């Protein structure tokens, strides 16, 4: 079970990293509109956005 | 005509067609529509090759467009500097702004707006947010004006309103997002810490390697620390606030409990003896923050909704200063300026009339429904609505000095003096806290006597930790969220969640008359044909044609009432308006007159409020215009009577009219001829009797009362000032929302009480365990989760337990 001394810190670092990414996304407003994209993919765009 | 047995569906909005359909041949096919609005829009779409709208819409039903959803009356002036600077942001290519679009029902709507707008010359980009219904537009002001973008959206059948990010961001959005991140941190750490806690629980029962146990303790400590310091910051603040005011609030108990749990666990970790409570720290804070977040979400949503309702656009006026005409925003008008008012604009400042005569609607100030005729030299109060066109008046001060601003100040005072009705949670909490503290002190002395100081401290701490009701944080918000959803479905917008509780306890409702119980518009009530009844149609068309040339406000209601029956214009030889009396028109050698009784018949009769039509002084017909009560008033009032003991009308109108309405709706208490101040005094009087009072109104003249009453309710079409000051807004602009709202509020209150009792019962079960020194973290965690779950379940069941 000594392997836990290594794996637990690694697991924590990975999960904190993922959480940090989530916070960055949240602050940048990516979760503002969670409905739109699923419909937008169905519109055939005549003038694709740059 | 088609049979009514199988209702055909409107090609555009897919709703069943009531009455006769409108046929249009478009693209070689005959299609049926329910109204002109749908037909117009549909033909526009098909002609511009936007047929895909119907593919995306599929079989969904939308609201009929009706006839050009743009309301009549004045559209505010959007294209001035002050609007641009307040609502829009400068970008490289021009401006970008946010527009709230209401009436979005499906993806087809989004597609339509996002496709049509960028096709307009000058609009670079349009992107609509599904969740909030906000449209982000970027445009080049040299090519396209803001007002034409708004007009286009209106033409597509939606109603746009400008959204000011500056105002909203600062007040609501930032704290809300902040809370969101605090909650996310607590949730993340809670999820992780439970892994280690579960292992520790297992270790407690099965035995565990000491080093491993220590590792898990340290890891838990690490995970609980950000929760305690960062997520717990609002509780630090709340506890210190309460401490300063010598109050025992729930925050204080939570803070004491959680802090003890945290620091005691650190002590355990360092000294390597006993069990840690780090997971309880995370659980309690996470669930309570979740509750607070839900509550903030309601507040935030209500806030944005109100932002949509208020059209607080900075208006500009034509002003003559030192001989030159220029445009100024209202706040820059000074004393001695000559201001020009157009039809439908509000006087920005107090002043004296310069034009010969003009009609004003002063309902907002006095509650008087009739238009008032003012002649040169008379005083015009700020906020009066101008009903004539091109009226000049001389400003007697700035807008800050105006009577309207004074009303505003009065309101602020009322709001400050508003009695705070304590929330049930706080009341129950303070009792609960006292009991817990007494038990904690008993625990301490009991164990001190029998087992020494250390175990006394230990057991006291565990009592305090256990008493910290985690479900309590969820019990109120969970119920409020469900209630908010139900309320908004009924067209009721409650600004701040705690209002719902007060609403449930209302004993007296005051109603304003004009615009609240009545429609607030003059409508045809009676028609009398006095001579040759078979020629009624002819009389009507003559009357309408005469009134069409009149500047009197009633003439507008008149032409509206007969808009459909009137024939083509009549060629008059001469037309003349006699101010305050009526119109006179000549054809050949007969003279037609329309107006009051004296003017039309030269008789000695008194004027009786009817409008007469005469030919050569012989009366032909008469019409009476009245402000009718709302169609749903009768039903709503009788429903309210079963819920609330006392209903009362407070009106500024003449006694006869108020009495008539009161007897119609069988409301026994009413008073008329009241000034806004007298209305407010009546409310104060009722409050001093210990009653909890609600006031329903719609105008600026009611806003003082709305602010003073414990619950201010305003109709959705009310004036900005009253919407801004009210606690509850009936967004559908219908009275029948009110009884439903009260029933929901009562149920909510009952459910909140049950929730609080449930959560306190759970915690009370654990207190004896803690007292006897048997408290284990594993039991603690189990009970917390279970109690939160119960509370949420109880709240969600509200929907099925209420009959509307």
Tab-separated table of N, CA, C and O in Angstrom, chain B residues 199-264:
chain	number	residue	atom	x	y	z
B	199	UNK	N	-12.578	6.204	3.342
B	199	UNK	CA	-11.518	5.279	3.742
B	199	UNK	C	-11.292	5.359	5.240
B	199	UNK	O	-11.077	4.337	5.902
B	200	UNK	N	-11.316	6.570	5.772
B	200	UNK	CA	-11.092	6.733	7.214
B	200	UNK	C	-12.201	6.060	8.018
B	200	UNK	O	-11.938	5.476	9.076
B	201	UNK	N	-13.466	6.177	7.539
B	201	UNK	CA	-14.577	5.521	8.252
B	201	UNK	C	-14.315	4.015	8.279
B	201	UNK	O	-14.432	3.354	9.310
B	202	UNK	N	-13.961	3.466	7.104
B	202	UNK	CA	-13.696	2.027	7.010
B	202	UNK	C	-12.564	1.663	7.953
B	202	UNK	O	-12.619	0.648	8.664
B	203	UNK	N	-11.550	2.519	7.973
B	203	UNK	CA	-10.394	2.276	8.838
B	203	UNK	C	-10.776	2.269	10.303
B	203	UNK	O	-10.238	1.507	11.099
B	204	UNK	N	-11.727	3.114	10.648
B	204	UNK	CA	-12.153	3.197	12.048
B	204	UNK	C	-12.740	1.866	12.494
B	204	UNK	O	-12.501	1.417	13.613
B	205	UNK	N	-13.513	1.250	11.615
B	205	UNK	CA	-14.189	0.002	11.997
B	205	UNK	C	-13.278	-1.217	11.831
B	205	UNK	O	-13.423	-2.189	12.548
B	206	UNK	N	-12.345	-1.168	10.861
B	206	UNK	CA	-11.553	-2.370	10.577
B	206	UNK	C	-10.106	-2.257	11.039
B	206	UNK	O	-9.332	-3.188	10.864
B	207	UNK	N	-9.756	-1.105	11.548
B	207	UNK	CA	-8.347	-0.907	11.903
B	207	UNK	C	-7.583	-0.386	10.695
B	207	UNK	O	-7.935	-0.685	9.549
B	208	UNK	N	-6.566	0.444	10.984
B	208	UNK	CA	-5.880	1.085	9.866
B	208	UNK	C	-4.459	1.414	10.286
B	208	UNK	O	-4.196	1.724	11.457
B	209	UNK	N	-3.555	1.315	9.342
B	209	UNK	CA	-2.163	1.651	9.603
B	209	UNK	C	-2.045	3.120	10.043
B	209	UNK	O	-2.648	4.004	9.440
B	210	UNK	N	-1.304	3.372	11.104
B	210	UNK	CA	-1.234	4.729	11.666
B	210	UNK	C	-0.693	5.733	10.662
B	210	UNK	O	-1.220	6.832	10.510
B	211	UNK	N	0.359	5.325	9.948
B	211	UNK	CA	0.945	6.262	8.980
B	211	UNK	C	-0.043	6.615	7.876
B	211	UNK	O	-0.163	7.765	7.457
B	212	UNK	N	-0.756	5.591	7.431
B	212	UNK	CA	-1.739	5.793	6.373
B	212	UNK	C	-2.828	6.747	6.875
B	212	UNK	O	-3.231	7.680	6.180
B	213	UNK	N	-3.250	6.511	8.110
B	213	UNK	CA	-4.288	7.352	8.699
B	213	UNK	C	-3.813	8.803	8.756
B	213	UNK	O	-4.545	9.731	8.396
B	214	UNK	N	-2.557	8.979	9.166
B	214	UNK	CA	-2.022	10.341	9.226
B	214	UNK	C	-1.992	10.987	7.849
B	214	UNK	O	-2.339	12.155	7.693
B	215	UNK	N	-1.575	10.194	6.865
B	215	UNK	CA	-1.533	10.736	5.499
B	215	UNK	C	-2.927	11.229	5.102
B	215	UNK	O	-3.093	12.348	4.610
B	216	UNK	N	-3.920	10.375	5.364
B	216	UNK	CA	-5.285	10.749	4.988
B	216	UNK	C	-5.745	11.985	5.748
B	216	UNK	O	-6.439	12.835	5.202
B	217	UNK	N	-5.334	12.079	6.999
B	217	UNK	CA	-5.697	13.281	7.769
B	217	UNK	C	-5.097	14.530	7.140
B	217	UNK	O	-5.772	15.541	6.983
B	218	UNK	N	-3.814	14.435	6.783
B	218	UNK	CA	-3.156	15.618	6.208
B	218	UNK	C	-3.780	15.997	4.860
B	218	UNK	O	-3.973	17.176	4.569
B	219	UNK	N	-4.098	14.971	4.052
B	219	UNK	CA	-4.723	15.255	2.753
B	219	UNK	C	-6.068	15.936	2.964
B	219	UNK	O	-6.399	16.928	2.306
B	220	UNK	N	-6.856	15.422	3.928
B	220	UNK	CA	-8.160	16.030	4.206
B	220	UNK	C	-7.986	17.477	4.659
B	220	UNK	O	-8.739	18.364	4.261
B	221	UNK	N	-6.982	17.702	5.482
B	221	UNK	CA	-6.694	19.061	5.959
B	221	UNK	C	-6.426	19.973	4.755
B	221	UNK	O	-6.970	21.071	4.647
B	222	UNK	N	-5.618	19.456	3.846
B	222	UNK	CA	-5.268	20.241	2.671
B	222	UNK	C	-6.526	20.591	1.850
B	222	UNK	O	-6.658	21.694	1.346
B	223	UNK	N	-7.423	19.624	1.736
B	223	UNK	CA	-8.618	19.861	0.927
B	223	UNK	C	-9.614	20.768	1.639
B	223	UNK	O	-10.357	21.522	1.007
B	224	UNK	N	-9.654	20.713	2.959
B	224	UNK	CA	-10.645	21.507	3.686
B	224	UNK	C	-10.218	22.963	3.824
B	224	UNK	O	-11.055	23.838	4.012
B	225	UNK	N	-8.913	23.211	3.708
B	225	UNK	CA	-8.422	24.570	3.943
B	225	UNK	C	-8.978	25.616	2.971
B	225	UNK	O	-9.500	26.633	3.408
B	226	UNK	N	-8.911	25.373	1.639
B	226	UNK	CA	-9.510	26.386	0.746
B	226	UNK	C	-11.011	26.572	1.008
B	226	UNK	O	-11.529	27.687	0.897
B	227	UNK	N	-11.686	25.498	1.362
B	227	UNK	CA	-13.121	25.616	1.637
B	227	UNK	C	-13.327	26.507	2.854
B	227	UNK	O	-14.169	27.405	2.846
B	228	UNK	N	-12.552	26.256	3.893
B	228	UNK	CA	-12.755	27.007	5.126
B	228	UNK	C	-12.440	28.489	4.931
B	228	UNK	O	-13.188	29.352	5.374
B	229	UNK	N	-11.338	28.791	4.241
B	229	UNK	CA	-10.938	30.193	4.137
B	229	UNK	C	-11.577	30.915	2.956
B	229	UNK	O	-12.073	32.016	3.100
B	230	UNK	N	-11.558	30.265	1.771
B	230	UNK	CA	-12.066	30.966	0.590
B	230	UNK	C	-13.584	30.849	0.454
B	230	UNK	O	-14.288	31.859	0.395
B	231	UNK	N	-14.094	29.621	0.446
B	231	UNK	CA	-15.544	29.455	0.304
B	231	UNK	C	-16.267	29.984	1.525
B	231	UNK	O	-17.411	30.438	1.445
B	232	UNK	N	-15.598	29.921	2.672
B	232	UNK	CA	-16.259	30.321	3.908
B	232	UNK	C	-16.227	31.811	4.163
B	232	UNK	O	-16.799	32.276	5.154
B	233	UNK	N	-15.607	32.565	3.249
B	233	UNK	CA	-15.478	34.007	3.477
B	233	UNK	C	-16.812	34.714	3.765
B	233	UNK	O	-16.891	35.511	4.685
B	234	UNK	N	-17.899	34.407	3.002
B	234	UNK	CA	-19.181	35.064	3.317
B	234	UNK	C	-19.639	34.800	4.750
B	234	UNK	O	-20.275	35.658	5.362
B	235	UNK	N	-19.280	33.633	5.282
B	235	UNK	CA	-19.725	33.307	6.639
B	235	UNK	C	-18.889	34.055	7.674
B	235	UNK	O	-19.402	34.488	8.695
B	236	UNK	N	-17.595	34.197	7.389
B	236	UNK	CA	-16.757	35.040	8.253
B	236	UNK	C	-17.424	36.395	8.379
B	236	UNK	O	-17.639	36.913	9.462
B	237	UNK	N	-17.729	36.941	7.191
B	237	UNK	CA	-18.283	38.303	7.160
B	237	UNK	C	-19.605	38.367	7.901
B	237	UNK	O	-19.817	39.243	8.735
B	238	UNK	N	-20.471	37.409	7.583
B	238	UNK	CA	-21.797	37.391	8.204
B	238	UNK	C	-21.701	37.283	9.716
B	238	UNK	O	-22.399	37.971	10.465
B	239	UNK	N	-20.778	36.428	10.174
B	239	UNK	CA	-20.642	36.222	11.613
B	239	UNK	C	-20.135	37.485	12.293
B	239	UNK	O	-20.635	37.881	13.351
B	240	UNK	N	-19.159	38.149	11.653
B	240	UNK	CA	-18.624	39.366	12.276
B	240	UNK	C	-19.655	40.483	12.291
B	240	UNK	O	-19.749	41.244	13.252
B	241	UNK	N	-20.432	40.580	11.191
B	241	UNK	CA	-21.519	41.563	11.139
B	241	UNK	C	-22.471	41.352	12.309
B	241	UNK	O	-22.817	42.269	13.047
B	242	UNK	N	-22.896	40.085	12.454
B	242	UNK	CA	-23.856	39.750	13.498
B	242	UNK	C	-23.251	40.037	14.872
B	242	UNK	O	-23.923	40.542	15.780
B	243	UNK	N	-21.960	39.731	15.013
B	243	UNK	CA	-21.267	39.954	16.280
B	243	UNK	C	-21.293	41.432	16.645
B	243	UNK	O	-21.536	41.801	17.784
B	244	UNK	N	-21.047	42.263	15.599
B	244	UNK	CA	-21.030	43.707	15.828
B	244	UNK	C	-22.381	44.197	16.336
B	244	UNK	O	-22.457	45.058	17.191
B	245	UNK	N	-23.454	43.635	15.748
B	245	UNK	CA	-24.796	44.089	16.131
B	245	UNK	C	-25.353	43.282	17.286
B	245	UNK	O	-26.528	43.381	17.599
B	246	UNK	N	-24.509	42.444	17.892
B	246	UNK	CA	-24.934	41.612	19.027
B	246	UNK	C	-26.153	40.755	18.684
B	246	UNK	O	-27.109	40.685	19.430
B	247	UNK	N	-26.100	40.148	17.504
B	247	UNK	CA	-27.217	39.287	17.084
B	247	UNK	C	-26.748	37.839	17.050
B	247	UNK	O	-25.576	37.572	16.806
B	248	UNK	N	-27.669	36.946	17.272
B	248	UNK	CA	-27.351	35.528	17.086
B	248	UNK	C	-28.031	35.057	15.809
B	248	UNK	O	-29.180	34.650	15.839
B	249	UNK	N	-27.314	35.130	14.708
B	249	UNK	CA	-27.948	34.674	13.467
B	249	UNK	C	-27.468	33.253	13.167
B	249	UNK	O	-26.581	32.736	13.828
B	250	UNK	N	-28.072	32.661	12.150
B	250	UNK	CA	-27.684	31.306	11.768
B	250	UNK	C	-26.227	31.285	11.330
B	250	UNK	O	-25.515	30.317	11.579
B	251	UNK	N	-25.805	32.364	10.687
B	251	UNK	CA	-24.414	32.444	10.250
B	251	UNK	C	-23.453	32.270	11.416
B	251	UNK	O	-22.402	31.662	11.291
B	252	UNK	N	-23.826	32.851	12.560
B	252	UNK	CA	-22.952	32.776	13.723
B	252	UNK	C	-22.804	31.322	14.156
B	252	UNK	O	-21.687	30.826	14.365
B	253	UNK	N	-23.921	30.621	14.255
B	253	UNK	CA	-23.883	29.225	14.685
B	253	UNK	C	-23.062	28.386	13.703
B	253	UNK	O	-22.213	27.590	14.109
B	254	UNK	N	-23.317	28.611	12.397
B	254	UNK	CA	-22.573	27.873	11.385
B	254	UNK	C	-21.092	28.137	11.531
B	254	UNK	O	-20.279	27.220	11.525
B	255	UNK	N	-20.777	29.403	11.658
B	255	UNK	CA	-19.373	29.792	11.699
B	255	UNK	C	-18.679	29.188	12.927
B	255	UNK	O	-17.590	28.644	12.820
B	256	UNK	N	-19.342	29.270	14.065
B	256	UNK	CA	-18.757	28.715	15.294
B	256	UNK	C	-18.561	27.210	15.122
B	256	UNK	O	-17.477	26.681	15.372
B	257	UNK	N	-19.608	26.543	14.651
B	257	UNK	CA	-19.543	25.092	14.490
B	257	UNK	C	-18.442	24.676	13.542
B	257	UNK	O	-17.602	23.823	13.875
B	258	UNK	N	-18.398	25.298	12.373
B	258	UNK	CA	-17.429	24.918	11.353
B	258	UNK	C	-16.011	25.255	11.792
B	258	UNK	O	-15.087	24.454	11.608
B	259	UNK	N	-15.838	26.430	12.410
B	259	UNK	CA	-14.498	26.812	12.868
B	259	UNK	C	-14.004	25.816	13.907
B	259	UNK	O	-12.847	25.380	13.861
B	260	UNK	N	-14.872	25.449	14.849
B	260	UNK	CA	-14.484	24.476	15.871
B	260	UNK	C	-14.100	23.160	15.208
B	260	UNK	O	-13.071	22.569	15.553
B	261	UNK	N	-14.912	22.704	14.248
B	261	UNK	CA	-14.637	21.447	13.574
B	261	UNK	C	-13.276	21.509	12.900
B	261	UNK	O	-12.471	20.575	13.000
B	262	UNK	N	-13.008	22.625	12.236
B	262	UNK	CA	-11.763	22.775	11.481
B	262	UNK	C	-10.550	22.772	12.416
B	262	UNK	O	-9.615	22.000	12.230
B	263	UNK	N	-10.609	23.625	13.438
B	263	UNK	CA	-9.424	23.753	14.294
B	263	UNK	C	-9.235	22.524	15.193
B	263	UNK	O	-8.110	22.099	15.433
B	264	UNK	N	-10.340	21.944	15.611
B	264	UNK	CA	-10.223	20.726	16.420
B	264	UNK	C	-9.587	19.609	15.582
B	264	UNK	O	-8.733	18.866	16.068
